[in-house]
Coordinates of C-alpha atoms in Angstrom, one line a residue:
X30 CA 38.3 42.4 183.0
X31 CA 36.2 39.8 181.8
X32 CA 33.3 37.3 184.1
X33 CA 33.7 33.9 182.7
X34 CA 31.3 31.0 183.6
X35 CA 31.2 27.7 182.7
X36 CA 29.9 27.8 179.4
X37 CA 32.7 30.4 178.3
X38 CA 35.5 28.7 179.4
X39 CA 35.5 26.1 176.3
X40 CA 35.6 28.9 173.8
X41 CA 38.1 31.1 175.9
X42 CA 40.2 28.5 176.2
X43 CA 40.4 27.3 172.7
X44 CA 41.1 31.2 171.7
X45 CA 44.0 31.5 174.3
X46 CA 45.9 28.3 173.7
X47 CA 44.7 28.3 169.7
X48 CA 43.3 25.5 169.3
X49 CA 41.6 26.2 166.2
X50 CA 42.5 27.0 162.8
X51 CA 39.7 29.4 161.7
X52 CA 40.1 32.5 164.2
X53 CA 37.6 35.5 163.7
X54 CA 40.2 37.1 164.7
X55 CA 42.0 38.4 161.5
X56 CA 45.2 40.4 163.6
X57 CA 46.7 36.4 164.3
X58 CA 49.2 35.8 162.6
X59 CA 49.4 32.2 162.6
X60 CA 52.9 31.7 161.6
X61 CA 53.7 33.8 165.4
X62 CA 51.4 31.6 167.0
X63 CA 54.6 29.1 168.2
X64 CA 55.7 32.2 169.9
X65 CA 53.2 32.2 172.4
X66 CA 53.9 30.4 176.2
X67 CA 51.7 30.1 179.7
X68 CA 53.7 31.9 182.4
X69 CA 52.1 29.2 184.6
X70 CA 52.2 26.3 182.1
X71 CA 51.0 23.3 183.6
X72 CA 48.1 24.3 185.5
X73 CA 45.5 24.3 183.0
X74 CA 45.4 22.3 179.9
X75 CA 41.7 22.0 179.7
X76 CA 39.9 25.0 180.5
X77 CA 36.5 23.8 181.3
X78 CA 37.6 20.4 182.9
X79 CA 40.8 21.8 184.7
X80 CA 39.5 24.9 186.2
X81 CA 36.2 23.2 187.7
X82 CA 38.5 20.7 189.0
X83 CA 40.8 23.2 190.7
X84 CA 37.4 24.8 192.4
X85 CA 36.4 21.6 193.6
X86 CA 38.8 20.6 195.0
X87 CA 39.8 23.7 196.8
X88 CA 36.6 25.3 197.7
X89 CA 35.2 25.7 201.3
X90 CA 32.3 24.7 200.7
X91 CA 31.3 21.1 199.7
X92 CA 28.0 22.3 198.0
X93 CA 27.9 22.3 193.9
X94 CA 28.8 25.1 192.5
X95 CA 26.3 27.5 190.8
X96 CA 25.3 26.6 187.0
X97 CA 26.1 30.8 186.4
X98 CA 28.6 31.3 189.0
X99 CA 31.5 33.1 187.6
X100 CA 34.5 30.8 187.9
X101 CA 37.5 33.3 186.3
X102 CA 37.8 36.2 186.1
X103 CA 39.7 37.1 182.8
X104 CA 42.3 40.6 183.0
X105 CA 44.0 41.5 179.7
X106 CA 47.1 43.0 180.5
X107 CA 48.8 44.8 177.8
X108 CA 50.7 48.3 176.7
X109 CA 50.8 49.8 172.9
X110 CA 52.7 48.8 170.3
X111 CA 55.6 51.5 170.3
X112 CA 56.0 50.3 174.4
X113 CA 56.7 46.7 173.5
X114 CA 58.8 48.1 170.2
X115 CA 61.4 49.4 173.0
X116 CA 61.8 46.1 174.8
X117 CA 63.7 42.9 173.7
X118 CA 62.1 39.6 173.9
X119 CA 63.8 39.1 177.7
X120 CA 62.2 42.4 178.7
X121 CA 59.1 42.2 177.2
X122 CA 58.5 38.7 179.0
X123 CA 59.6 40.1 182.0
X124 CA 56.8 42.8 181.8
X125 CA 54.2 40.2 182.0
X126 CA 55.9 38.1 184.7
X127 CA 55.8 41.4 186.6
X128 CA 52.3 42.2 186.3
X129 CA 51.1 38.4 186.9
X130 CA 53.1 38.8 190.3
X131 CA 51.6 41.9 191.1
X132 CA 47.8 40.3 190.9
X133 CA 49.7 36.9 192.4
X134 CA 50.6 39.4 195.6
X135 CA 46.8 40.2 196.0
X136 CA 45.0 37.4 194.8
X137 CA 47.0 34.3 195.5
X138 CA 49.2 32.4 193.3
X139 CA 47.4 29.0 192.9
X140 CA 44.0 31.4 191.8
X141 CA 45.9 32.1 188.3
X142 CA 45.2 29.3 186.4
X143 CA 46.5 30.7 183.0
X144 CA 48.6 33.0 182.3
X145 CA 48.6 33.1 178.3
X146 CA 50.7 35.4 176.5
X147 CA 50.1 36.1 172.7
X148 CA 52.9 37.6 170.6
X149 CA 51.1 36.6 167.4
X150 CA 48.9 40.0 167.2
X151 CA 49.2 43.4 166.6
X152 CA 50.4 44.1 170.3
X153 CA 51.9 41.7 172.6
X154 CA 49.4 40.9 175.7
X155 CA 48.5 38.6 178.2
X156 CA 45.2 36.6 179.0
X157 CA 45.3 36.7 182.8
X158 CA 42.7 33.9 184.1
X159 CA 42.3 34.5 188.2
X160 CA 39.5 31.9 190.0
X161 CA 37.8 34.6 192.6
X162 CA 38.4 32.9 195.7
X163 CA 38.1 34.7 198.7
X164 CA 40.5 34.5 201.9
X165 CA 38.1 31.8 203.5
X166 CA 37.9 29.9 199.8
X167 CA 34.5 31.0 198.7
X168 CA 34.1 31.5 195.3
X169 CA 32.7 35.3 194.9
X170 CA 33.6 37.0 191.7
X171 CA 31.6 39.8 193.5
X172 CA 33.0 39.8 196.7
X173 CA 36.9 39.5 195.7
X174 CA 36.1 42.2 192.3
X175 CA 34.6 44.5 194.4
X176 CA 34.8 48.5 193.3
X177 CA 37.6 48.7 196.1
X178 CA 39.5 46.3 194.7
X179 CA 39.4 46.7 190.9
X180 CA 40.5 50.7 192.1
X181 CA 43.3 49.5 193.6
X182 CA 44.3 47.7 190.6
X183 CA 43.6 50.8 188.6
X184 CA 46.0 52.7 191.2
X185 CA 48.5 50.6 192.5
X186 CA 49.6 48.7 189.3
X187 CA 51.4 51.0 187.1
X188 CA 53.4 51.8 190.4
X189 CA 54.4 48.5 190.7
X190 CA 55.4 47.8 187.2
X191 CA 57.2 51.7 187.3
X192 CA 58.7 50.7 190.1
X193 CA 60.2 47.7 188.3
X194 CA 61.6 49.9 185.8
X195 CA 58.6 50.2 183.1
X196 CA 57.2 53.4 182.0
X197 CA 53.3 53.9 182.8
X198 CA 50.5 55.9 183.8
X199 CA 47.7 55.4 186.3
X200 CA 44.3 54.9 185.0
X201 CA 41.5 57.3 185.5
X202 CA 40.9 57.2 189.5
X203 CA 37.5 56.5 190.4
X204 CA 35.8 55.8 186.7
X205 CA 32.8 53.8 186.8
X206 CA 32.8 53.0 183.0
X207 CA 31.0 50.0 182.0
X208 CA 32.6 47.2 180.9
X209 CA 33.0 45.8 177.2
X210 CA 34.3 42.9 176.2
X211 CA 37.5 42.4 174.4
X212 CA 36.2 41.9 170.7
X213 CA 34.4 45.4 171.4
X214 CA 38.0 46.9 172.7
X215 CA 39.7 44.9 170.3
X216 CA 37.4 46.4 167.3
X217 CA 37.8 50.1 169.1
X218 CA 41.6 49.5 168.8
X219 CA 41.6 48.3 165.2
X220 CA 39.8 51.1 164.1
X221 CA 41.7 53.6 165.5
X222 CA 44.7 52.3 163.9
X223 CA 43.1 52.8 160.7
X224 CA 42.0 56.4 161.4
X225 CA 45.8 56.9 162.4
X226 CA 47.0 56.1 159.1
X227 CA 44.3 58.2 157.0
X228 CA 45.1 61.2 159.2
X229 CA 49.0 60.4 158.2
X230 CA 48.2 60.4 154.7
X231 CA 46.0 63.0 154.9
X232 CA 49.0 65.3 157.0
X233 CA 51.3 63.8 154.1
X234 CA 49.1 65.1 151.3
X235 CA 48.7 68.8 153.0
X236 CA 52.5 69.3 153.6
X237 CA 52.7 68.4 149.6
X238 CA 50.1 70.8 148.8
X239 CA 51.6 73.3 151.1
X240 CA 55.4 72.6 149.5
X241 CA 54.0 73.2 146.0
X242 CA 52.4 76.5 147.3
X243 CA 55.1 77.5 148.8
X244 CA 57.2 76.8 145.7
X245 CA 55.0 78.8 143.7
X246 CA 54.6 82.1 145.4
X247 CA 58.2 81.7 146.0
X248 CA 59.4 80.9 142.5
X249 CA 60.2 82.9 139.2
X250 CA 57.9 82.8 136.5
X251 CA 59.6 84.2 133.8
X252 CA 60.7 88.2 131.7
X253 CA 58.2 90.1 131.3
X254 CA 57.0 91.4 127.6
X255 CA 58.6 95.2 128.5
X256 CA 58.6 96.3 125.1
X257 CA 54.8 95.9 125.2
X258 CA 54.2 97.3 128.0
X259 CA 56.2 100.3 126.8
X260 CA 58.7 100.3 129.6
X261 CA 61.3 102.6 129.3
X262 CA 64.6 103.4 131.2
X263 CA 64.4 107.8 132.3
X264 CA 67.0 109.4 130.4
X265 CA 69.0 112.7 131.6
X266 CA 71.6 114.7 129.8
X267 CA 74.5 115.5 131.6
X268 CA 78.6 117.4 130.6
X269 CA 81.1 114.4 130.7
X270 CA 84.6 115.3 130.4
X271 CA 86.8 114.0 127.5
X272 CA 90.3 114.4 129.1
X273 CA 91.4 116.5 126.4
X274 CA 92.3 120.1 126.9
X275 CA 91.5 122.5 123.6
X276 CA 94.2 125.0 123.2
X277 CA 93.3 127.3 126.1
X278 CA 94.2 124.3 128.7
X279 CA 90.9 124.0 129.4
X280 CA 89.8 120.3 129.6
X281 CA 86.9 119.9 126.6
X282 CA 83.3 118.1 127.8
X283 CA 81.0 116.6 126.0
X284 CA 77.3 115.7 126.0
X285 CA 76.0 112.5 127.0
X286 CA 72.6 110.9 127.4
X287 CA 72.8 108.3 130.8
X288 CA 69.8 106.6 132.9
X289 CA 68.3 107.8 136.3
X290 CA 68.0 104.9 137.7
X291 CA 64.0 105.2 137.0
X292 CA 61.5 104.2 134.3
X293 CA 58.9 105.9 132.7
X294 CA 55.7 103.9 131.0
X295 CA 52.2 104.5 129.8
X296 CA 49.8 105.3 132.8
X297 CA 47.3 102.6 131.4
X298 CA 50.6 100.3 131.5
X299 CA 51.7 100.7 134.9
X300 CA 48.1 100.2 136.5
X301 CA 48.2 96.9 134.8
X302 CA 51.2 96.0 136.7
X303 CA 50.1 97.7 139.8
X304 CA 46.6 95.4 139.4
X305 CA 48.6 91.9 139.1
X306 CA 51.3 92.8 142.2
X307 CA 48.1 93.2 144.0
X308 CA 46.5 90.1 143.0
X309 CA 49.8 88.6 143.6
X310 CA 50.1 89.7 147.0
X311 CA 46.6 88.8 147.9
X312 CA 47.5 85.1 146.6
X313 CA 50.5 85.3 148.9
X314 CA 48.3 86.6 151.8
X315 CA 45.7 83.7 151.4
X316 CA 48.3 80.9 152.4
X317 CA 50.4 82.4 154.9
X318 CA 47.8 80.7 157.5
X319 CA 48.0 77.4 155.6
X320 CA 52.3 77.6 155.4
X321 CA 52.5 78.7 159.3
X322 CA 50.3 75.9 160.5
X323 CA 51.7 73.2 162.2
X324 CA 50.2 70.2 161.8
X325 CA 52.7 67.9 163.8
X326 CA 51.6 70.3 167.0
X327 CA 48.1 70.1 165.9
X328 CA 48.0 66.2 166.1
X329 CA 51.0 66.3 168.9
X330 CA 48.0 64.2 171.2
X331 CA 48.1 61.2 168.7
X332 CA 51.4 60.4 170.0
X333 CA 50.1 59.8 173.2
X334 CA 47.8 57.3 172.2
X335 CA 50.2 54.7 173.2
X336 CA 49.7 55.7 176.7
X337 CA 46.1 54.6 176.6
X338 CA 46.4 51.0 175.6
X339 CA 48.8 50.0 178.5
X340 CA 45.9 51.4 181.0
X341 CA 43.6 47.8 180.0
X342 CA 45.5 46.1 182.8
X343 CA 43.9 48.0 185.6
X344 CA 40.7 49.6 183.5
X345 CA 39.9 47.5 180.7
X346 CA 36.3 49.4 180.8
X347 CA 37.8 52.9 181.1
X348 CA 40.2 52.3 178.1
X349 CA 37.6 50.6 175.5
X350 CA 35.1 53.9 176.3
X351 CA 38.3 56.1 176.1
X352 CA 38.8 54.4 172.5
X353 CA 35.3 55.5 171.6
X354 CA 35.9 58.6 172.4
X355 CA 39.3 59.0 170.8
X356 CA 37.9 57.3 168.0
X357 CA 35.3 60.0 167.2
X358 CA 37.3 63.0 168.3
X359 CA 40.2 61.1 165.0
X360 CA 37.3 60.8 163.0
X361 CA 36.3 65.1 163.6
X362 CA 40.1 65.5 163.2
X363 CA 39.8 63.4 159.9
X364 CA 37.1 65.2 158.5
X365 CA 38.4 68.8 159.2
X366 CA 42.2 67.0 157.3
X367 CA 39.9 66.2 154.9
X368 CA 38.6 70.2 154.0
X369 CA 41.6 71.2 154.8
X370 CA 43.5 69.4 151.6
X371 CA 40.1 70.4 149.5
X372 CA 40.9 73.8 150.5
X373 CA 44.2 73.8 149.4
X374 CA 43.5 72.1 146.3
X375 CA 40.9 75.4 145.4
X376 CA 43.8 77.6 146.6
X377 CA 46.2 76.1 143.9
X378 CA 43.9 75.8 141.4
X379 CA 43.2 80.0 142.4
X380 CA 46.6 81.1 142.1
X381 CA 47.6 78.7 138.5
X382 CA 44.8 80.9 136.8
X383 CA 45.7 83.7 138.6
X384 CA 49.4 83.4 137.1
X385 CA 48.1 82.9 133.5
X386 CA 46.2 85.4 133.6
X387 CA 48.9 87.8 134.4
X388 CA 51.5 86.0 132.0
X389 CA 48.8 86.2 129.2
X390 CA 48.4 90.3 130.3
X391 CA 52.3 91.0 130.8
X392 CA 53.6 88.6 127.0
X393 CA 52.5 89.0 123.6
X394 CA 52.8 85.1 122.3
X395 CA 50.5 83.3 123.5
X396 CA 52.3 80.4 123.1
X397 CA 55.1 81.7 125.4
X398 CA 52.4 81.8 128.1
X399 CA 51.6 78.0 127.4
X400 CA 55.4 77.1 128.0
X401 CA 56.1 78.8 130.8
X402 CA 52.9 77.3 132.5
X403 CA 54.5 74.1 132.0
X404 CA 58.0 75.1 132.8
X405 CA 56.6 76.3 136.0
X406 CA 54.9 73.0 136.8
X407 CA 57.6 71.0 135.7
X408 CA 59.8 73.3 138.3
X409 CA 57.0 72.6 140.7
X410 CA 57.3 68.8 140.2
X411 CA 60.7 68.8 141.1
X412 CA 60.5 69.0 145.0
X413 CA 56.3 68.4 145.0
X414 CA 55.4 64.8 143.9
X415 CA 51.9 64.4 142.4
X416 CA 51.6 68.4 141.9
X417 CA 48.2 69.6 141.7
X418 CA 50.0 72.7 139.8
X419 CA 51.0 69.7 136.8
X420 CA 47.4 68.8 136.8
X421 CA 45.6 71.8 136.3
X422 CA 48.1 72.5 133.7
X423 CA 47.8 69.3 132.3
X424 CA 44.1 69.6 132.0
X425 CA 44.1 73.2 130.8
X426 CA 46.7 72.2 127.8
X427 CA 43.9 69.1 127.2
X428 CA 41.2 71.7 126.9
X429 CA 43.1 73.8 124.5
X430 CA 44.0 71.1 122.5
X431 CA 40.2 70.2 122.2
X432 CA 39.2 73.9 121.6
X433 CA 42.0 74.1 118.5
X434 CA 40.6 70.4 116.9
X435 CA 37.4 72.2 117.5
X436 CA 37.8 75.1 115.4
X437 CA 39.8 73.3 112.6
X438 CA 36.9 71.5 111.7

């Protein structure tokens, strides 16, 4: 809620009913702007001049009114984007005739003097302009705003509207948050929009780093060299019958050399082996935490940050200090997105030279090594866009490329 005086009502009302071309707004979308309608069209066509008039003419008392007395006091009444994307155009109008009765009920009628809804921003609202008379028709922004009353609003109108068939919470009972005006809310708002979508594409980039990990520590890279690394299959001699009998009847045999089932190899040899499964296994080990996490549950409270925007009807002041908060708690969440896709990043970048070295222990050609690197991105690429796998092989190829012009000089 918003005090406006005298001098504010010019500007206010030439925002509202947009009457200017430059806005310092940039979310109006001006094309939109013949979409807009007064609920209570009619009453006020001039802000300053109508509005004065009404209180004059209306008033108790026959004394001028106060150079700074507060003649309206402004409400924005509003709900989040993904509320309004679940309501046709009948419903969403009916919304706003809903909440204009509600303060109508309480504050009388003839008191709104504009009722300006803007479907030309980001998020449908309504500029609700309410003259603070009182029962005996003093004006007493003070006396008819009191703490009492701007808690029942808080309280009592997102029964009403529920009760009318929209979904929304009650604000924050009993907050004593300051209040902020609407570019301040409005710039709150905007900014946490555009934390939203950083932390999307940051989540999008760490489910593409954890898909190309997975792919890798899941995926085959390749025969090993076992002729050098002297891998043999155990042999065993054993009597297999012929099916001949010799002149005796007795059926003859022969000798026959068959596997065990087992291998035998140099001692040197097999630690090798032993050495890279373990290295292996740690690799494996190290991202288990990053494949089990969750990072839709993690961020599971950012789809509740619709619920906060409809609560500027009854706590404009609570909501824009909420924002604040939201915003810095996005901007921690951000940051630790941020590490978190660094992190990752080190951990592919571990286990692509942690797989060369193993190919380059376990195959003789050295060039074999190179091509299954970049078989193994290119497999990598397949269900990972933008691998960083394919760029760290990219880059290792460039370096060997300068290292071999290097030398042949």
């Amino acid at each position: 809620m918003q005090k406006m005086k005298a001098d504010n009502l010019v500007g206010i009302g030439n925002h509202n009913q947009r009457r200017i071309d430059n806005h310092s707004n940039k979310d109006i979308d001006v094309d939109r702007s013949h979409l807009n309608y007064d609920l209570v069209e009619g009453r006020t066509e001039n802000y300053k001049r109508d509005i004065e008039k009404f209180i004059n003419e209306n008033k108790a008392s026959q004394r001028a009114t106060r150079k700074d007395a507060v003649l309206v006091n402004e409400w924005i009444i509003s709900s989040d984007r993904f509320f309004f994307d679940e309501l046709d155009d009948k419903e969403t109008e009916r919304f706003f005739e809903d909440a204009k009765d509600f303060f109508a009920e309480r504050f009388g009628d003839e008191n709104i003097r504009y009722a300006q809804v803007h479907l030309d921003e980001r998020t449908p609202h309504m500029h609700l302009g309410i003259v603070p008379f009182d029962d005996e028709n003093k004006l007493s922004a003070k006396r008819v705003f009191n703490k009492a009353a701007l808690q029942e609003v808080q309280e009592e109108l997102p029964k009403y509207l529920n009760e009318r068939g929209f979904e929304l919470q009650r604000g924050e009972k009993g907050s004593d948050k300051k209040h902020l005006p609407v570019e301040e809310y409005k710039a709150y708002k905007d900014a946490k929009f555009d934390l939203e979508n950083e932390i999307s594409a940051l989540e999008r980039e760490v489910k593409q780093r954890k898909d190309e990990v997975k792919k890798l520590i899941t995926g085959k890279y390749g025969k090993l060299d076992y002729e050098k690394l002297g891998v043999k299959n155990q042999l065993k001699t054993v009597e297999v019958k012929t099916g001949e009998k010799n002149i005796f009847g007795v059926e003859k045999t022969e000798t026959k050399r068959v596997k065990t089932g087992n291998v035998v190899m140099l001692d040197e040899n097999f630690r090798l082996l032993a050495k890279n499964y373990e290295e292996l296994v740690a690799v494996k080990r190290s991202f288990e935490k990053y494949l089990d996490t969750d990072l839709i549950k993690e961020n599971k409270a950012l789809d509740k940050v619709a619920d906060e925007y409809m609560e500027m009807a009854y706590k404009s002041s609570d909501v824009a200090n909420e924002l604040k908060a939201e915003n810095d708690r996005l901007r921690e969440e951000n940051k630790s997105l941020k590490e978190q896709v660094q992190s990752l990043k080190q951990e592919v970048k571990s286990i692509y030279h942690t797989v060369r070295d193993i190919l380059k222990r376990a195959m003789s050609n050295s060039n074999s090594v190179k091509g299954l690197m970049s078989v193994i991105a290119e497999k990598v690429s397949e269900d990972v866009p933008k691998p960083e796998f394919g760029r760290l092989d990219d880059q290792e190829r460039m370096r060997e490329r300068k290292r071999t012009r290097g030398m042949s000089r």
